[in-house]
Amino acid sequence: MSRVYVFDHPLIQHKLTYIRDKKTGTKEFRELVDEVAGLMAFEITRDLPLQEVEVETPVGMAKSKLLAGKKLGLVPILRAGLGMVDGILNLIPAAKVGHVGLYRDPETLEPVEYYVKLPKDIEERELIVIDPMLATGGSAVEAINSIKKRGAKNIKLMCLVAAPEGVAAVEKAHPEVDIFLAAMDEKLNEKGYIVPGLGDAGDRLFGTK
Ligand code: PRP
Ligand code: URA
């Protein structure tokens, strides 16, 4: 069964309040989403493998550590997932970035895939699928299907805000995928929007309507 983590770190919760606020404009919204993504990534990556190395300091030799294995892969779900990538790359600049393009049909709420491009050797990489919103879960379930079909094995899902329905859908379809959130909200409304949520993440990030 997926493990679900909701980060209660004060900085994450503080910034999330401004992200939710409908008075927050595009520029600030974008900056805050990136900042929260970075803070979440700091926690999510705490189990990355390390290797021992020796490094010469100005004073002598030190046993120290570097990240081991293949570089981490970030897989934002287009479009809104893009808003979280730079914040994570600030911390992990060597991460590879793949893209899965999906939009949610406004009538059926079913995800429609339109683009997939992934880094090489995805079967050997730890992958973090990124999307600010986990609503019905259709997009995340489909994005994970899509990367599994292409060989991905070690997958985590990172979202800002989730509805219980979305978490349940991912747990059912991909029980080995752990889910990392900044908030678990109450429910979905009749249009499939998370309540109270933050509105349409893509529109707020990119200034569209
Ligand atoms: C939003 C959001 C998720 C999806 C969540 O994207 O970024 O990808 O909806 O909803 P779900 O859990 O019910 O599938 P949207 O389809 O609006 O596309 P966009 O990012 O291109 O705006
Ligand atoms: N997509 C969004 O951007 N917001 C929601 O609340 C649900 C889906």
mmCIF file of C-alpha atoms in Angstrom, residues 90-164:
data_model
loop_
_atom_site.group_PDB
_atom_site.id
_atom_site.type_symbol
_atom_site.label_atom_id
_atom_site.label_comp_id
_atom_site.label_asym_id
_atom_site.label_seq_id
_atom_site.Cartn_x
_atom_site.Cartn_y
_atom_site.Cartn_z
ATOM 1 C CA ASN A 90 17.925 24.485 -7.508
ATOM 2 C CA LEU A 91 18.643 21.739 -4.965
ATOM 3 C CA ILE A 92 19.491 18.895 -7.348
ATOM 4 C CA PRO A 93 20.876 20.532 -10.486
ATOM 5 C CA ALA A 94 22.082 17.220 -11.952
ATOM 6 C CA ALA A 95 18.589 15.669 -11.967
ATOM 7 C CA LYS A 96 17.274 14.629 -15.380
ATOM 8 C CA VAL A 97 13.855 15.917 -16.402
ATOM 9 C CA GLY A 98 11.270 13.960 -18.387
ATOM 10 C CA HIS A 99 7.861 15.265 -19.394
ATOM 11 C CA VAL A 100 4.435 13.687 -19.574
ATOM 12 C CA GLY A 101 1.807 15.863 -21.265
ATOM 13 C CA LEU A 102 -1.738 15.212 -20.103
ATOM 14 C CA TYR A 103 -4.821 17.343 -19.879
ATOM 15 C CA ARG A 104 -8.042 16.573 -18.137
ATOM 16 C CA ASP A 105 -11.024 16.564 -20.466
ATOM 17 C CA PRO A 106 -13.338 19.148 -18.895
ATOM 18 C CA GLU A 107 -16.462 17.075 -19.666
ATOM 19 C CA THR A 108 -15.401 13.530 -18.775
ATOM 20 C CA LEU A 109 -12.543 14.531 -16.383
ATOM 21 C CA GLU A 110 -10.575 11.694 -18.055
ATOM 22 C CA PRO A 111 -6.868 12.364 -18.748
ATOM 23 C CA VAL A 112 -5.785 12.692 -22.385
ATOM 24 C CA GLU A 113 -2.082 12.068 -23.094
ATOM 25 C CA TYR A 114 -0.431 14.256 -25.749
ATOM 26 C CA TYR A 115 3.333 14.084 -25.087
ATOM 27 C CA VAL A 116 5.909 11.834 -23.434
ATOM 28 C CA LYS A 117 9.685 12.303 -23.397
ATOM 29 C CA LEU A 118 11.753 10.619 -20.711
ATOM 30 C CA PRO A 119 15.424 10.448 -19.768
ATOM 31 C CA LYS A 120 17.490 7.409 -20.824
ATOM 32 C CA ASP A 121 17.744 4.393 -18.520
ATOM 33 C CA ILE A 122 14.591 5.235 -16.593
ATOM 34 C CA GLU A 123 14.458 1.689 -15.256
ATOM 35 C CA GLU A 124 17.621 2.431 -13.243
ATOM 36 C CA ARG A 125 16.551 5.825 -11.929
ATOM 37 C CA GLU A 126 14.572 6.944 -8.970
ATOM 38 C CA LEU A 127 11.748 9.044 -10.490
ATOM 39 C CA ILE A 128 9.583 11.714 -8.894
ATOM 40 C CA VAL A 129 6.334 12.416 -10.738
ATOM 41 C CA ILE A 130 5.334 16.010 -10.040
ATOM 42 C CA ASP A 131 1.984 17.773 -10.231
ATOM 43 C CA PRO A 132 0.611 20.451 -7.909
ATOM 44 C CA MET A 133 -2.900 18.939 -7.929
ATOM 45 C CA LEU A 134 -4.086 15.387 -7.213
ATOM 46 C CA ALA A 135 -7.836 15.721 -7.753
ATOM 47 C CA THR A 136 -9.656 12.659 -9.174
ATOM 48 C CA GLY A 137 -6.208 11.098 -9.549
ATOM 49 C CA GLY A 138 -6.828 10.299 -13.222
ATOM 50 C CA SER A 139 -3.851 12.331 -14.469
ATOM 51 C CA ALA A 140 -1.375 10.952 -11.924
ATOM 52 C CA VAL A 141 -2.549 7.348 -12.439
ATOM 53 C CA GLU A 142 -2.212 7.734 -16.218
ATOM 54 C CA ALA A 143 1.188 9.463 -16.016
ATOM 55 C CA ILE A 144 2.503 6.650 -13.826
ATOM 56 C CA ASN A 145 1.010 4.046 -16.213
ATOM 57 C CA SER A 146 2.746 5.794 -19.051
ATOM 58 C CA ILE A 147 6.213 5.842 -17.468
ATOM 59 C CA LYS A 148 5.860 2.261 -16.152
ATOM 60 C CA LYS A 149 5.031 1.135 -19.702
ATOM 61 C CA ARG A 150 8.391 2.644 -20.712
ATOM 62 C CA GLY A 151 10.315 0.842 -17.972
ATOM 63 C CA ALA A 152 10.077 3.014 -14.830
ATOM 64 C CA LYS A 153 10.235 0.990 -11.614
ATOM 65 C CA ASN A 154 11.139 3.223 -8.710
ATOM 66 C CA ILE A 155 8.507 5.971 -8.595
ATOM 67 C CA LYS A 156 7.358 8.564 -6.069
ATOM 68 C CA LEU A 157 4.524 11.054 -6.509
ATOM 69 C CA MET A 158 4.796 14.622 -5.239
ATOM 70 C CA CYS A 159 1.816 17.015 -5.192
ATOM 71 C CA LEU A 160 0.994 20.190 -3.331
ATOM 72 C CA VAL A 161 -2.677 19.574 -2.626
ATOM 73 C CA ALA A 162 -4.691 16.356 -2.860
ATOM 74 C CA ALA A 163 -8.282 15.262 -2.488
ATOM 75 C CA PRO A 164 -8.940 11.950 -0.724
#
